[in-house]
């Protein structure tokens, strides 16, 4: 299973012949363009959207239509996507698990907000547990540190957690260390940092804080792939 970072909180997880794309935000991210990420060349069989903010779904409609991908998201985002002409969606909500055949997804609590670009309500923001290819991955989405993360070891033995580090809008580095501990993750990939001024982090300091806690933090460069 491969993780490829596409900038901000956008990434793919590939296994077998399947590609899962998370929180597509490429055309609005100058850093993605600088690193040669072309929104028109992204491939996806499924698109998972954690919440309705533009920095998580800006390119979902165009990629879903071009790739005929199935979008997994909250019920409210699903209704909005249908109005945008997206044909294949799978609405979920927190607490629910669904088996998609090659993988399954459980939606978990995220403490954040979730307004759609037109101002309508996007439902509750979510994190995802992804069970695929004998791996168990947690993507928290945008969230604060929350006690609910202590439930995750009841549901999954994590190979990796993908957590925001940027602070200001989400948890920052020191809370992300606690989140990894709550969730039982010994390996973390950091996302949602450095994209814009509010969320610039000290990367060396972040690596040190995780290292001090006995957790491996990886910060792949945009376009970079790591094996999960
Ligand atoms: Ni957000
Ligand atoms: Mn965000």
PDB file of C-alpha atoms and ligand atoms in Angstrom:
ATOM      1  CA  UNK A   1       0.000   0.000   0.000  1.00  0.00           C
ATOM      2  CA  UNK A   2       1.367   3.399  -1.018  1.00  0.00           C
ATOM      3  CA  UNK A   3       0.633   6.863   0.373  1.00  0.00           C
ATOM      4  CA  UNK A   4       1.290   9.794  -1.974  1.00  0.00           C
ATOM      5  CA  UNK A   5       1.124  13.350  -0.630  1.00  0.00           C
ATOM      6  CA  UNK A   6      -0.562  15.863  -2.961  1.00  0.00           C
ATOM      7  CA  UNK A   7      -0.239  18.903  -0.708  1.00  0.00           C
ATOM      8  CA  UNK A   8      -2.232  20.346   2.226  1.00  0.00           C
ATOM      9  CA  UNK A   9      -4.517  17.493   3.409  1.00  0.00           C
ATOM     10  CA  UNK A  10      -4.838  15.817  -0.003  1.00  0.00           C
ATOM     11  CA  UNK A  11      -3.316  12.405  -0.591  1.00  0.00           C
ATOM     12  CA  UNK A  12      -3.895   9.081  -2.246  1.00  0.00           C
ATOM     13  CA  UNK A  13      -3.727   5.598  -0.814  1.00  0.00           C
ATOM     14  CA  UNK A  14      -3.133   2.943  -3.480  1.00  0.00           C
ATOM     15  CA  UNK A  15      -3.412  -0.815  -3.039  1.00  0.00           C
ATOM     16  CA  UNK A  16      -4.001  -3.539  -5.591  1.00  0.00           C
ATOM     17  CA  UNK A  17      -5.571  -1.760  -8.546  1.00  0.00           C
ATOM     18  CA  UNK A  18      -7.514   0.712  -6.389  1.00  0.00           C
ATOM     19  CA  UNK A  19      -6.784   4.365  -5.678  1.00  0.00           C
ATOM     20  CA  UNK A  20      -8.480   6.197  -2.813  1.00  0.00           C
ATOM     21  CA  UNK A  21      -8.157   9.986  -2.990  1.00  0.00           C
ATOM     22  CA  UNK A  22      -8.685  12.015   0.167  1.00  0.00           C
ATOM     23  CA  UNK A  23      -9.765  15.674   0.488  1.00  0.00           C
ATOM     24  CA  UNK A  24      -8.908  16.899  -3.024  1.00  0.00           C
ATOM     25  CA  UNK A  25      -7.533  20.463  -2.930  1.00  0.00           C
ATOM     26  CA  UNK A  26      -5.062  20.950  -5.746  1.00  0.00           C
ATOM     27  CA  UNK A  27      -6.174  23.672  -8.176  1.00  0.00           C
ATOM     28  CA  UNK A  28      -6.395  26.177  -5.319  1.00  0.00           C
ATOM     29  CA  UNK A  29      -3.049  25.244  -3.778  1.00  0.00           C
ATOM     30  CA  UNK A  30      -0.079  27.079  -5.335  1.00  0.00           C
ATOM     31  CA  UNK A  31       2.314  24.712  -3.517  1.00  0.00           C
ATOM     32  CA  UNK A  32       0.800  21.712  -5.340  1.00  0.00           C
ATOM     33  CA  UNK A  33       1.354  23.435  -8.691  1.00  0.00           C
ATOM     34  CA  UNK A  34       4.948  24.320  -7.750  1.00  0.00           C
ATOM     35  CA  UNK A  35       5.566  20.629  -7.152  1.00  0.00           C
ATOM     36  CA  UNK A  36       4.090  19.608 -10.493  1.00  0.00           C
ATOM     37  CA  UNK A  37       0.792  18.165  -9.268  1.00  0.00           C
ATOM     38  CA  UNK A  38      -1.725  18.404 -12.128  1.00  0.00           C
ATOM     39  CA  UNK A  39      -5.347  18.169 -11.037  1.00  0.00           C
ATOM     40  CA  UNK A  40      -6.319  16.853 -14.478  1.00  0.00           C
ATOM     41  CA  UNK A  41      -4.001  13.853 -14.128  1.00  0.00           C
ATOM     42  CA  UNK A  42      -5.102  12.692 -10.674  1.00  0.00           C
ATOM     43  CA  UNK A  43      -6.694   9.244 -10.799  1.00  0.00           C
ATOM     44  CA  UNK A  44      -9.219   7.976  -8.264  1.00  0.00           C
ATOM     45  CA  UNK A  45     -11.632   5.086  -7.869  1.00  0.00           C
ATOM     46  CA  UNK A  46     -12.999   6.544  -4.646  1.00  0.00           C
ATOM     47  CA  UNK A  47     -12.823  10.058  -3.198  1.00  0.00           C
ATOM     48  CA  UNK A  48     -13.195  10.396   0.582  1.00  0.00           C
ATOM     49  CA  UNK A  49     -14.147  13.844   1.868  1.00  0.00           C
ATOM     50  CA  UNK A  50     -13.711  14.515   5.587  1.00  0.00           C
ATOM     51  CA  UNK A  51     -15.721  17.756   5.595  1.00  0.00           C
ATOM     52  CA  UNK A  52     -17.112  20.472   3.384  1.00  0.00           C
ATOM     53  CA  UNK A  53     -14.474  23.205   3.582  1.00  0.00           C
ATOM     54  CA  UNK A  54     -13.016  24.273   0.239  1.00  0.00           C
ATOM     55  CA  UNK A  55      -9.496  23.213   1.236  1.00  0.00           C
ATOM     56  CA  UNK A  56     -10.879  19.637   1.393  1.00  0.00           C
ATOM     57  CA  UNK A  57     -13.310  19.377  -1.528  1.00  0.00           C
ATOM     58  CA  UNK A  58     -12.424  22.085  -4.050  1.00  0.00           C
ATOM     59  CA  UNK A  59     -11.572  19.591  -6.817  1.00  0.00           C
ATOM     60  CA  UNK A  60     -13.902  16.761  -5.794  1.00  0.00           C
ATOM     61  CA  UNK A  61     -16.583  17.460  -8.405  1.00  0.00           C
ATOM     62  CA  UNK A  62     -14.216  17.717 -11.388  1.00  0.00           C
ATOM     63  CA  UNK A  63     -12.163  14.655 -10.420  1.00  0.00           C
ATOM     64  CA  UNK A  64     -15.248  12.565  -9.570  1.00  0.00           C
ATOM     65  CA  UNK A  65     -16.792  13.331 -12.971  1.00  0.00           C
ATOM     66  CA  UNK A  66     -13.601  12.749 -14.983  1.00  0.00           C
ATOM     67  CA  UNK A  67     -12.695   9.506 -13.162  1.00  0.00           C
ATOM     68  CA  UNK A  68     -16.278   8.271 -12.592  1.00  0.00           C
ATOM     69  CA  UNK A  69     -15.197   7.924  -8.963  1.00  0.00           C
ATOM     70  CA  UNK A  70     -17.489   7.181  -6.030  1.00  0.00           C
ATOM     71  CA  UNK A  71     -17.424   9.932  -3.413  1.00  0.00           C
ATOM     72  CA  UNK A  72     -17.662   8.872   0.238  1.00  0.00           C
ATOM     73  CA  UNK A  73     -18.785  11.752   2.458  1.00  0.00           C
ATOM     74  CA  UNK A  74     -21.407  13.030   4.892  1.00  0.00           C
ATOM     75  CA  UNK A  75     -25.069  12.830   3.875  1.00  0.00           C
ATOM     76  CA  UNK A  76     -25.185  16.620   3.478  1.00  0.00           C
ATOM     77  CA  UNK A  77     -22.098  16.752   1.239  1.00  0.00           C
ATOM     78  CA  UNK A  78     -23.586  13.856  -0.768  1.00  0.00           C
ATOM     79  CA  UNK A  79     -26.770  15.883  -1.400  1.00  0.00           C
ATOM     80  CA  UNK A  80     -24.664  18.887  -2.477  1.00  0.00           C
ATOM     81  CA  UNK A  81     -22.569  16.712  -4.821  1.00  0.00           C
ATOM     82  CA  UNK A  82     -25.716  15.319  -6.473  1.00  0.00           C
ATOM     83  CA  UNK A  83     -26.769  18.918  -7.223  1.00  0.00           C
ATOM     84  CA  UNK A  84     -23.349  19.470  -8.830  1.00  0.00           C
ATOM     85  CA  UNK A  85     -23.991  16.518 -11.152  1.00  0.00           C
ATOM     86  CA  UNK A  86     -21.753  13.937  -9.454  1.00  0.00           C
ATOM     87  CA  UNK A  87     -23.251  10.536 -10.316  1.00  0.00           C
ATOM     88  CA  UNK A  88     -21.722   8.168  -7.772  1.00  0.00           C
ATOM     89  CA  UNK A  89     -21.760   8.961  -4.072  1.00  0.00           C
ATOM     90  CA  UNK A  90     -21.936   6.988  -0.861  1.00  0.00           C
ATOM     91  CA  UNK A  91     -23.295   8.977   2.098  1.00  0.00           C
ATOM     92  CA  UNK A  92     -22.096   8.030   5.586  1.00  0.00           C
ATOM     93  CA  UNK A  93     -22.132   9.492   9.067  1.00  0.00           C
ATOM     94  CA  UNK A  94     -20.134   9.221  12.273  1.00  0.00           C
ATOM     95  CA  UNK A  95     -20.137   5.756  13.825  1.00  0.00           C
ATOM     96  CA  UNK A  96     -20.988   4.012  10.572  1.00  0.00           C
ATOM     97  CA  UNK A  97     -18.879   1.398   8.843  1.00  0.00           C
ATOM     98  CA  UNK A  98     -19.296   0.150   5.269  1.00  0.00           C
ATOM     99  CA  UNK A  99     -17.582  -2.591   3.323  1.00  0.00           C
ATOM    100  CA  UNK A 100     -16.790  -1.395  -0.196  1.00  0.00           C
ATOM    101  CA  UNK A 101     -15.464  -4.804  -1.235  1.00  0.00           C
ATOM    102  CA  UNK A 102     -11.733  -4.186  -1.508  1.00  0.00           C
ATOM    103  CA  UNK A 103     -11.697  -2.044   1.627  1.00  0.00           C
ATOM    104  CA  UNK A 104     -13.943  -0.814   4.410  1.00  0.00           C
ATOM    105  CA  UNK A 105     -14.347   2.556   6.061  1.00  0.00           C
ATOM    106  CA  UNK A 106     -15.521   3.535   9.528  1.00  0.00           C
ATOM    107  CA  UNK A 107     -16.408   7.185  10.112  1.00  0.00           C
ATOM    108  CA  UNK A 108     -15.210   8.613  13.424  1.00  0.00           C
ATOM    109  CA  UNK A 109     -15.633  11.835  15.369  1.00  0.00           C
ATOM    110  CA  UNK A 110     -13.813  14.990  14.349  1.00  0.00           C
ATOM    111  CA  UNK A 111     -14.265  18.240  16.268  1.00  0.00           C
ATOM    112  CA  UNK A 112     -14.314  20.974  13.648  1.00  0.00           C
ATOM    113  CA  UNK A 113     -16.897  22.779  11.467  1.00  0.00           C
ATOM    114  CA  UNK A 114     -18.216  21.938   8.009  1.00  0.00           C
ATOM    115  CA  UNK A 115     -19.836  24.634   5.842  1.00  0.00           C
ATOM    116  CA  UNK A 116     -20.187  24.120   2.085  1.00  0.00           C
ATOM    117  CA  UNK A 117     -18.871  26.732  -0.401  1.00  0.00           C
ATOM    118  CA  UNK A 118     -22.414  28.089  -0.963  1.00  0.00           C
ATOM    119  CA  UNK A 119     -22.885  28.562   2.782  1.00  0.00           C
ATOM    120  CA  UNK A 120     -25.140  25.543   3.266  1.00  0.00           C
ATOM    121  CA  UNK A 121     -24.666  23.060   6.069  1.00  0.00           C
ATOM    122  CA  UNK A 122     -22.172  20.286   5.324  1.00  0.00           C
ATOM    123  CA  UNK A 123     -23.117  17.927   8.146  1.00  0.00           C
ATOM    124  CA  UNK A 124     -20.645  16.899  10.812  1.00  0.00           C
ATOM    125  CA  UNK A 125     -16.963  16.766   9.944  1.00  0.00           C
ATOM    126  CA  UNK A 126     -15.548  13.229  10.121  1.00  0.00           C
ATOM    127  CA  UNK A 127     -12.369  11.245  10.380  1.00  0.00           C
ATOM    128  CA  UNK A 128     -11.929   7.881   8.662  1.00  0.00           C
ATOM    129  CA  UNK A 129     -10.592   4.509   9.662  1.00  0.00           C
ATOM    130  CA  UNK A 130      -9.611   2.686   6.476  1.00  0.00           C
ATOM    131  CA  UNK A 131      -9.206  -1.093   6.500  1.00  0.00           C
ATOM    132  CA  UNK A 132      -7.539  -2.286   3.301  1.00  0.00           C
ATOM    133  CA  UNK A 133      -4.850  -4.657   2.105  1.00  0.00           C
ATOM    134  CA  UNK A 134      -4.299  -5.945   5.679  1.00  0.00           C
ATOM    135  CA  UNK A 135      -3.520  -2.379   6.816  1.00  0.00           C
ATOM    136  CA  UNK A 136      -5.426  -0.190   9.247  1.00  0.00           C
ATOM    137  CA  UNK A 137      -5.091   3.542   8.698  1.00  0.00           C
ATOM    138  CA  UNK A 138      -6.595   6.499  10.574  1.00  0.00           C
ATOM    139  CA  UNK A 139      -7.080   9.836   8.829  1.00  0.00           C
ATOM    140  CA  UNK A 140      -8.411  12.252  11.439  1.00  0.00           C
ATOM    141  CA  UNK A 141      -9.460  15.034   9.044  1.00  0.00           C
ATOM    142  CA  UNK A 142      -9.437  18.545  10.451  1.00  0.00           C
ATOM    143  CA  UNK A 143      -9.990  18.198  14.179  1.00  0.00           C
ATOM    144  CA  UNK A 144      -8.845  19.225  17.589  1.00  0.00           C
ATOM    145  CA  UNK A 145      -7.423  16.643  19.906  1.00  0.00           C
ATOM    146  CA  UNK A 146     -10.470  14.820  21.256  1.00  0.00           C
ATOM    147  CA  UNK A 147     -11.037  12.195  23.919  1.00  0.00           C
ATOM    148  CA  UNK A 148     -12.979  10.208  21.303  1.00  0.00           C
ATOM    149  CA  UNK A 149      -9.597   9.262  19.807  1.00  0.00           C
ATOM    150  CA  UNK A 150      -9.169   6.971  22.820  1.00  0.00           C
ATOM    151  CA  UNK A 151     -11.843   4.733  21.264  1.00  0.00           C
ATOM    152  CA  UNK A 152      -9.822   4.099  18.128  1.00  0.00           C
ATOM    153  CA  UNK A 153      -7.710   1.257  19.611  1.00  0.00           C
ATOM    154  CA  UNK A 154     -11.009  -0.568  20.315  1.00  0.00           C
ATOM    155  CA  UNK A 155     -11.706  -0.606  16.578  1.00  0.00           C
ATOM    156  CA  UNK A 156      -8.314  -0.730  14.927  1.00  0.00           C
ATOM    157  CA  UNK A 157      -4.683  -1.631  15.440  1.00  0.00           C
ATOM    158  CA  UNK A 158      -3.154   1.174  13.466  1.00  0.00           C
ATOM    159  CA  UNK A 159      -0.305   0.879  11.018  1.00  0.00           C
ATOM    160  CA  UNK A 160      -0.334   4.629  10.528  1.00  0.00           C
ATOM    161  CA  UNK A 161      -2.243   7.790  11.471  1.00  0.00           C
ATOM    162  CA  UNK A 162      -2.507  10.773   9.126  1.00  0.00           C
ATOM    163  CA  UNK A 163      -2.935  13.865  11.286  1.00  0.00           C
ATOM    164  CA  UNK A 164      -3.073  17.648  10.801  1.00  0.00           C
ATOM    165  CA  UNK A 165      -0.182  19.519  12.415  1.00  0.00           C
ATOM    166  CA  UNK A 166      -0.768  23.148  11.435  1.00  0.00           C
ATOM    167  CA  UNK A 167      -2.492  24.468  14.582  1.00  0.00           C
ATOM    168  CA  UNK A 168      -4.815  27.516  14.426  1.00  0.00           C
ATOM    169  CA  UNK A 169      -7.650  25.658  12.568  1.00  0.00           C
ATOM    170  CA  UNK A 170      -6.823  22.161  13.872  1.00  0.00           C
ATOM    171  CA  UNK A 171      -4.654  20.536  16.494  1.00  0.00           C
ATOM    172  CA  UNK A 172      -1.022  21.542  16.447  1.00  0.00           C
ATOM    173  CA  UNK A 173       2.072  19.396  16.875  1.00  0.00           C
ATOM    174  CA  UNK A 174       1.968  18.780  20.637  1.00  0.00           C
ATOM    175  CA  UNK A 175      -1.729  17.833  20.529  1.00  0.00           C
ATOM    176  CA  UNK A 176      -1.057  15.625  17.493  1.00  0.00           C
ATOM    177  CA  UNK A 177       1.495  13.698  19.576  1.00  0.00           C
ATOM    178  CA  UNK A 178      -1.246  13.079  22.157  1.00  0.00           C
ATOM    179  CA  UNK A 179      -3.684  12.158  19.372  1.00  0.00           C
ATOM    180  CA  UNK A 180      -1.249   9.522  18.114  1.00  0.00           C
ATOM    181  CA  UNK A 181      -0.919   8.172  21.663  1.00  0.00           C
ATOM    182  CA  UNK A 182      -4.716   8.086  22.145  1.00  0.00           C
ATOM    183  CA  UNK A 183      -5.200   6.346  18.789  1.00  0.00           C
ATOM    184  CA  UNK A 184      -2.388   3.885  19.328  1.00  0.00           C
ATOM    185  CA  UNK A 185      -0.311   5.000  16.345  1.00  0.00           C
ATOM    186  CA  UNK A 186       3.438   4.505  16.366  1.00  0.00           C
ATOM    187  CA  UNK A 187       3.756   6.015  12.922  1.00  0.00           C
ATOM    188  CA  UNK A 188       2.282   9.361  11.844  1.00  0.00           C
ATOM    189  CA  UNK A 189       2.204  11.203   8.533  1.00  0.00           C
ATOM    190  CA  UNK A 190       1.696  14.941   9.009  1.00  0.00           C
ATOM    191  CA  UNK A 191      -0.633  16.977   6.785  1.00  0.00           C
ATOM    192  CA  UNK A 192      -2.449  20.355   6.871  1.00  0.00           C
ATOM    193  CA  UNK A 193       0.607  22.513   7.558  1.00  0.00           C
ATOM    194  CA  UNK A 194       2.600  25.230   5.748  1.00  0.00           C
ATOM    195  CA  UNK A 195      -0.031  25.756   3.011  1.00  0.00           C
ATOM    196  CA  UNK A 196      -0.838  29.284   4.161  1.00  0.00           C
ATOM    197  CA  UNK A 197       0.303  31.730   6.802  1.00  0.00           C
ATOM    198  CA  UNK A 198      -1.885  30.592   9.686  1.00  0.00           C
ATOM    199  CA  UNK A 199      -0.553  27.041   9.662  1.00  0.00           C
ATOM    200  CA  UNK A 200       3.207  27.320   9.169  1.00  0.00           C
ATOM    201  CA  UNK A 201       5.057  24.942  11.500  1.00  0.00           C
ATOM    202  CA  UNK A 202       8.612  24.341  12.697  1.00  0.00           C
ATOM    203  CA  UNK A 203       9.223  21.012  10.961  1.00  0.00           C
ATOM    204  CA  UNK A 204      12.440  20.166  12.820  1.00  0.00           C
ATOM    205  CA  UNK A 205      10.683  20.879  16.120  1.00  0.00           C
ATOM    206  CA  UNK A 206       7.761  18.684  15.093  1.00  0.00           C
ATOM    207  CA  UNK A 207      10.038  15.766  14.192  1.00  0.00           C
ATOM    208  CA  UNK A 208      11.791  16.176  17.560  1.00  0.00           C
ATOM    209  CA  UNK A 209       8.542  16.259  19.571  1.00  0.00           C
ATOM    210  CA  UNK A 210       7.293  13.051  17.955  1.00  0.00           C
ATOM    211  CA  UNK A 211      10.687  11.409  18.291  1.00  0.00           C
ATOM    212  CA  UNK A 212      10.761  12.293  22.007  1.00  0.00           C
ATOM    213  CA  UNK A 213       7.407  10.485  22.372  1.00  0.00           C
ATOM    214  CA  UNK A 214       8.711   7.383  20.592  1.00  0.00           C
ATOM    215  CA  UNK A 215       6.527   7.978  17.539  1.00  0.00           C
ATOM    216  CA  UNK A 216       7.836   8.129  13.980  1.00  0.00           C
ATOM    217  CA  UNK A 217       6.690  11.308  12.194  1.00  0.00           C
ATOM    218  CA  UNK A 218       6.999  11.466   8.428  1.00  0.00           C
ATOM    219  CA  UNK A 219       6.603  14.660   6.418  1.00  0.00           C
ATOM    220  CA  UNK A 220       6.717  13.554   2.781  1.00  0.00           C
ATOM    221  CA  UNK A 221       7.322  16.281   0.246  1.00  0.00           C
ATOM    222  CA  UNK A 222       4.479  17.134  -2.124  1.00  0.00           C
ATOM    223  CA  UNK A 223       4.431  14.439  -4.795  1.00  0.00           C
ATOM    224  CA  UNK A 224       6.356  12.103  -2.507  1.00  0.00           C
ATOM    225  CA  UNK A 225       5.292   8.503  -1.926  1.00  0.00           C
ATOM    226  CA  UNK A 226       5.836   6.369   1.157  1.00  0.00           C
ATOM    227  CA  UNK A 227       4.990   2.704   1.666  1.00  0.00           C
ATOM    228  CA  UNK A 228       2.425   2.033   4.367  1.00  0.00           C
TER     229      UNK A 228
HETATM  230 NI1  LIG B   1     -11.656  22.594   7.719  1.00  0.00          NI
HETATM  231 MN1  LIG B   2      -8.771  22.458   6.462  1.00  0.00          MN
END
